[in-house]
Amino acid sequence: MKFYQRIRDLREDMDLTQKELAGKLQMHKTTYTNYEQGKHTVPLDFALMLAEFYHVSIDYIAGRTNTKQMGQYGGLSPEEMTLVRNYRKLSERNKGKVELFLEQLTRQR
């Protein structure tokens, strides 16, 4: 399967028009249409953006696998991925503080 077929299928699975998706990705519709029709090569940064938007792996976007799950972040939303990235930047001491805080919050439900 060609990558441009994959990105079209993903868009259609979400019931989005090309115009709607281009708006969500803050790009011109013609640019997106050219990618989806295979007229232009999809740049890596845009492929990564699509993978995050659709919560799939870059290999899935490229048609190298039929497994949608994103590698180490397995289906997390962009907001959740940001939290994971930020957590990984913390010192061990601060990671402990975050873990304690989360435990307290979950007990308060």
mmCIF file with all atom_site columns, C-alpha atoms in Angstrom:
data_model
loop_
_atom_site.group_PDB
_atom_site.id
_atom_site.type_symbol
_atom_site.label_atom_id
_atom_site.label_alt_id
_atom_site.label_comp_id
_atom_site.label_asym_id
_atom_site.label_entity_id
_atom_site.label_seq_id
_atom_site.pdbx_PDB_ins_code
_atom_site.Cartn_x
_atom_site.Cartn_y
_atom_site.Cartn_z
_atom_site.occupancy
_atom_site.B_iso_or_equiv
_atom_site.pdbx_formal_charge
_atom_site.auth_seq_id
_atom_site.auth_comp_id
_atom_site.auth_asym_id
_atom_site.auth_atom_id
_atom_site.pdbx_PDB_model_num
ATOM 1   C CA . MET A 1 1   ? 0.000   0.000  0.000  1.00 0.00 ? 1   MET A CA 1
ATOM 2   C CA . LYS A 1 2   ? 1.293   3.444  -0.888 1.00 0.00 ? 2   LYS A CA 1
ATOM 3   C CA . PHE A 1 3   ? 1.602   5.996  1.904  1.00 0.00 ? 3   PHE A CA 1
ATOM 4   C CA . TYR A 1 4   ? -0.752  8.413  0.169  1.00 0.00 ? 4   TYR A CA 1
ATOM 5   C CA . GLN A 1 5   ? -3.470  5.758  0.126  1.00 0.00 ? 5   GLN A CA 1
ATOM 6   C CA . ARG A 1 6   ? -2.907  5.209  3.836  1.00 0.00 ? 6   ARG A CA 1
ATOM 7   C CA . ILE A 1 7   ? -3.279  8.882  4.736  1.00 0.00 ? 7   ILE A CA 1
ATOM 8   C CA . ARG A 1 8   ? -6.447  9.110  2.652  1.00 0.00 ? 8   ARG A CA 1
ATOM 9   C CA . ASP A 1 9   ? -7.888  6.042  4.399  1.00 0.00 ? 9   ASP A CA 1
ATOM 10  C CA . LEU A 1 10  ? -7.038  7.464  7.827  1.00 0.00 ? 10  LEU A CA 1
ATOM 11  C CA . ARG A 1 11  ? -8.717  10.759 6.963  1.00 0.00 ? 11  ARG A CA 1
ATOM 12  C CA . GLU A 1 12  ? -11.816 9.020  5.631  1.00 0.00 ? 12  GLU A CA 1
ATOM 13  C CA . ASP A 1 13  ? -11.963 6.773  8.713  1.00 0.00 ? 13  ASP A CA 1
ATOM 14  C CA . MET A 1 14  ? -12.347 9.952  10.774 1.00 0.00 ? 14  MET A CA 1
ATOM 15  C CA . ASP A 1 15  ? -15.043 11.269 8.394  1.00 0.00 ? 15  ASP A CA 1
ATOM 16  C CA . LEU A 1 16  ? -12.988 14.359 7.598  1.00 0.00 ? 16  LEU A CA 1
ATOM 17  C CA . THR A 1 17  ? -12.840 16.178 4.286  1.00 0.00 ? 17  THR A CA 1
ATOM 18  C CA . GLN A 1 18  ? -9.476  17.238 2.907  1.00 0.00 ? 18  GLN A CA 1
ATOM 19  C CA . LYS A 1 19  ? -10.396 20.840 3.703  1.00 0.00 ? 19  LYS A CA 1
ATOM 20  C CA . GLU A 1 20  ? -11.325 19.998 7.314  1.00 0.00 ? 20  GLU A CA 1
ATOM 21  C CA . LEU A 1 21  ? -8.108  18.069 7.886  1.00 0.00 ? 21  LEU A CA 1
ATOM 22  C CA . ALA A 1 22  ? -5.961  20.759 6.277  1.00 0.00 ? 22  ALA A CA 1
ATOM 23  C CA . GLY A 1 23  ? -7.594  23.272 8.630  1.00 0.00 ? 23  GLY A CA 1
ATOM 24  C CA . LYS A 1 24  ? -6.900  21.126 11.688 1.00 0.00 ? 24  LYS A CA 1
ATOM 25  C CA . LEU A 1 25  ? -3.267  20.752 10.605 1.00 0.00 ? 25  LEU A CA 1
ATOM 26  C CA . GLN A 1 26  ? -2.997  24.472 9.790  1.00 0.00 ? 26  GLN A CA 1
ATOM 27  C CA . MET A 1 27  ? -1.964  23.977 6.200  1.00 0.00 ? 27  MET A CA 1
ATOM 28  C CA . HIS A 1 28  ? -3.321  24.871 2.774  1.00 0.00 ? 28  HIS A CA 1
ATOM 29  C CA . LYS A 1 29  ? -5.819  22.371 1.354  1.00 0.00 ? 29  LYS A CA 1
ATOM 30  C CA . THR A 1 30  ? -3.975  22.148 -1.977 1.00 0.00 ? 30  THR A CA 1
ATOM 31  C CA . THR A 1 31  ? -0.769  21.150 -0.211 1.00 0.00 ? 31  THR A CA 1
ATOM 32  C CA . TYR A 1 32  ? -2.531  18.389 1.685  1.00 0.00 ? 32  TYR A CA 1
ATOM 33  C CA . THR A 1 33  ? -4.378  17.228 -1.446 1.00 0.00 ? 33  THR A CA 1
ATOM 34  C CA . ASN A 1 34  ? -1.076  16.933 -3.313 1.00 0.00 ? 34  ASN A CA 1
ATOM 35  C CA . TYR A 1 35  ? 0.313   14.698 -0.547 1.00 0.00 ? 35  TYR A CA 1
ATOM 36  C CA . GLU A 1 36  ? -2.796  12.545 -0.468 1.00 0.00 ? 36  GLU A CA 1
ATOM 37  C CA . GLN A 1 37  ? -2.822  12.142 -4.246 1.00 0.00 ? 37  GLN A CA 1
ATOM 38  C CA . GLY A 1 38  ? 0.857   11.214 -4.334 1.00 0.00 ? 38  GLY A CA 1
ATOM 39  C CA . LYS A 1 39  ? 1.778   14.284 -6.390 1.00 0.00 ? 39  LYS A CA 1
ATOM 40  C CA . HIS A 1 40  ? 4.308   15.419 -3.775 1.00 0.00 ? 40  HIS A CA 1
ATOM 41  C CA . THR A 1 41  ? 6.444   13.464 -1.355 1.00 0.00 ? 41  THR A CA 1
ATOM 42  C CA . VAL A 1 42  ? 5.300   13.775 2.247  1.00 0.00 ? 42  VAL A CA 1
ATOM 43  C CA . PRO A 1 43  ? 8.064   15.443 4.309  1.00 0.00 ? 43  PRO A CA 1
ATOM 44  C CA . LEU A 1 44  ? 9.154   13.569 7.426  1.00 0.00 ? 44  LEU A CA 1
ATOM 45  C CA . ASP A 1 45  ? 7.970   16.309 9.790  1.00 0.00 ? 45  ASP A CA 1
ATOM 46  C CA . PHE A 1 46  ? 4.512   16.208 8.239  1.00 0.00 ? 46  PHE A CA 1
ATOM 47  C CA . ALA A 1 47  ? 4.407   12.404 8.377  1.00 0.00 ? 47  ALA A CA 1
ATOM 48  C CA . LEU A 1 48  ? 5.253   12.628 12.084 1.00 0.00 ? 48  LEU A CA 1
ATOM 49  C CA . MET A 1 49  ? 2.498   15.201 12.572 1.00 0.00 ? 49  MET A CA 1
ATOM 50  C CA . LEU A 1 50  ? 0.004   12.874 10.862 1.00 0.00 ? 50  LEU A CA 1
ATOM 51  C CA . ALA A 1 51  ? 1.135   9.928  12.981 1.00 0.00 ? 51  ALA A CA 1
ATOM 52  C CA . GLU A 1 52  ? 0.553   11.933 16.165 1.00 0.00 ? 52  GLU A CA 1
ATOM 53  C CA . PHE A 1 53  ? -2.764  13.307 14.892 1.00 0.00 ? 53  PHE A CA 1
ATOM 54  C CA . TYR A 1 54  ? -4.097  9.842  14.046 1.00 0.00 ? 54  TYR A CA 1
ATOM 55  C CA . HIS A 1 55  ? -2.408  8.093  17.006 1.00 0.00 ? 55  HIS A CA 1
ATOM 56  C CA . VAL A 1 56  ? -0.621  5.637  14.729 1.00 0.00 ? 56  VAL A CA 1
ATOM 57  C CA . SER A 1 57  ? 3.008   4.752  14.088 1.00 0.00 ? 57  SER A CA 1
ATOM 58  C CA . ILE A 1 58  ? 5.075   6.355  11.356 1.00 0.00 ? 58  ILE A CA 1
ATOM 59  C CA . ASP A 1 59  ? 5.541   2.856  9.924  1.00 0.00 ? 59  ASP A CA 1
ATOM 60  C CA . TYR A 1 60  ? 1.763   2.572  9.621  1.00 0.00 ? 60  TYR A CA 1
ATOM 61  C CA . ILE A 1 61  ? 1.607   5.923  7.782  1.00 0.00 ? 61  ILE A CA 1
ATOM 62  C CA . ALA A 1 62  ? 4.374   4.707  5.437  1.00 0.00 ? 62  ALA A CA 1
ATOM 63  C CA . GLY A 1 63  ? 2.546   1.442  4.763  1.00 0.00 ? 63  GLY A CA 1
ATOM 64  C CA . ARG A 1 64  ? 5.380   -0.649 6.230  1.00 0.00 ? 64  ARG A CA 1
ATOM 65  C CA . THR A 1 65  ? 3.068   -2.295 8.763  1.00 0.00 ? 65  THR A CA 1
ATOM 66  C CA . ASN A 1 66  ? -0.630  -2.847 9.244  1.00 0.00 ? 66  ASN A CA 1
ATOM 67  C CA . THR A 1 67  ? -0.291  -2.363 13.009 1.00 0.00 ? 67  THR A CA 1
ATOM 68  C CA . LYS A 1 68  ? -1.587  1.069  13.967 1.00 0.00 ? 68  LYS A CA 1
ATOM 69  C CA . GLN A 1 69  ? -0.195  1.147  17.511 1.00 0.00 ? 69  GLN A CA 1
ATOM 70  C CA . MET A 1 70  ? 2.513   3.717  18.092 1.00 0.00 ? 70  MET A CA 1
ATOM 71  C CA . GLY A 1 71  ? 5.714   2.133  19.366 1.00 0.00 ? 71  GLY A CA 1
ATOM 72  C CA . GLN A 1 72  ? 6.562   3.149  22.916 1.00 0.00 ? 72  GLN A CA 1
ATOM 73  C CA . TYR A 1 73  ? 3.559   5.444  23.379 1.00 0.00 ? 73  TYR A CA 1
ATOM 74  C CA . GLY A 1 74  ? 0.935   2.908  22.224 1.00 0.00 ? 74  GLY A CA 1
ATOM 75  C CA . GLY A 1 75  ? -2.185  4.883  21.450 1.00 0.00 ? 75  GLY A CA 1
ATOM 76  C CA . LEU A 1 76  ? -1.665  7.827  23.783 1.00 0.00 ? 76  LEU A CA 1
ATOM 77  C CA . SER A 1 77  ? -3.189  11.167 22.887 1.00 0.00 ? 77  SER A CA 1
ATOM 78  C CA . PRO A 1 78  ? -0.818  14.018 21.980 1.00 0.00 ? 78  PRO A CA 1
ATOM 79  C CA . GLU A 1 79  ? -1.446  15.537 25.419 1.00 0.00 ? 79  GLU A CA 1
ATOM 80  C CA . GLU A 1 80  ? -0.566  12.250 27.131 1.00 0.00 ? 80  GLU A CA 1
ATOM 81  C CA . MET A 1 81  ? 2.587   11.920 25.036 1.00 0.00 ? 81  MET A CA 1
ATOM 82  C CA . THR A 1 82  ? 3.611   15.430 26.107 1.00 0.00 ? 82  THR A CA 1
ATOM 83  C CA . LEU A 1 83  ? 3.161   14.415 29.751 1.00 0.00 ? 83  LEU A CA 1
ATOM 84  C CA . VAL A 1 84  ? 5.344   11.330 29.224 1.00 0.00 ? 84  VAL A CA 1
ATOM 85  C CA . ARG A 1 85  ? 8.045   13.374 27.490 1.00 0.00 ? 85  ARG A CA 1
ATOM 86  C CA . ASN A 1 86  ? 8.016   15.979 30.267 1.00 0.00 ? 86  ASN A CA 1
ATOM 87  C CA . TYR A 1 87  ? 8.102   13.286 32.961 1.00 0.00 ? 87  TYR A CA 1
ATOM 88  C CA . ARG A 1 88  ? 11.165  11.729 31.343 1.00 0.00 ? 88  ARG A CA 1
ATOM 89  C CA . LYS A 1 89  ? 12.981  15.076 31.550 1.00 0.00 ? 89  LYS A CA 1
ATOM 90  C CA . LEU A 1 90  ? 12.569  15.260 35.331 1.00 0.00 ? 90  LEU A CA 1
ATOM 91  C CA . SER A 1 91  ? 15.200  14.338 37.892 1.00 0.00 ? 91  SER A CA 1
ATOM 92  C CA . GLU A 1 92  ? 14.607  11.117 39.811 1.00 0.00 ? 92  GLU A CA 1
ATOM 93  C CA . ARG A 1 93  ? 13.655  13.158 42.876 1.00 0.00 ? 93  ARG A CA 1
ATOM 94  C CA . ASN A 1 94  ? 11.034  15.145 40.953 1.00 0.00 ? 94  ASN A CA 1
ATOM 95  C CA . LYS A 1 95  ? 9.692   11.985 39.304 1.00 0.00 ? 95  LYS A CA 1
ATOM 96  C CA . GLY A 1 96  ? 9.069   10.668 42.808 1.00 0.00 ? 96  GLY A CA 1
ATOM 97  C CA . LYS A 1 97  ? 7.196   13.842 43.725 1.00 0.00 ? 97  LYS A CA 1
ATOM 98  C CA . VAL A 1 98  ? 5.007   13.528 40.635 1.00 0.00 ? 98  VAL A CA 1
ATOM 99  C CA . GLU A 1 99  ? 4.251   9.880  41.421 1.00 0.00 ? 99  GLU A CA 1
ATOM 100 C CA . LEU A 1 100 ? 3.237   10.743 44.995 1.00 0.00 ? 100 LEU A CA 1
ATOM 101 C CA . PHE A 1 101 ? 1.062   13.597 43.778 1.00 0.00 ? 101 PHE A CA 1
ATOM 102 C CA . LEU A 1 102 ? -0.689  11.331 41.261 1.00 0.00 ? 102 LEU A CA 1
ATOM 103 C CA . GLU A 1 103 ? -1.307  8.723  43.953 1.00 0.00 ? 103 GLU A CA 1
ATOM 104 C CA . GLN A 1 104 ? -2.908  11.400 46.149 1.00 0.00 ? 104 GLN A CA 1
ATOM 105 C CA . LEU A 1 105 ? -5.084  12.648 43.305 1.00 0.00 ? 105 LEU A CA 1
ATOM 106 C CA . THR A 1 106 ? -6.302  9.192  42.334 1.00 0.00 ? 106 THR A CA 1
ATOM 107 C CA . ARG A 1 107 ? -7.226  8.388  45.944 1.00 0.00 ? 107 ARG A CA 1
ATOM 108 C CA . GLN A 1 108 ? -9.367  11.560 46.129 1.00 0.00 ? 108 GLN A CA 1
ATOM 109 C CA . ARG A 1 109 ? -11.769 10.524 43.358 1.00 0.00 ? 109 ARG A CA 1
#
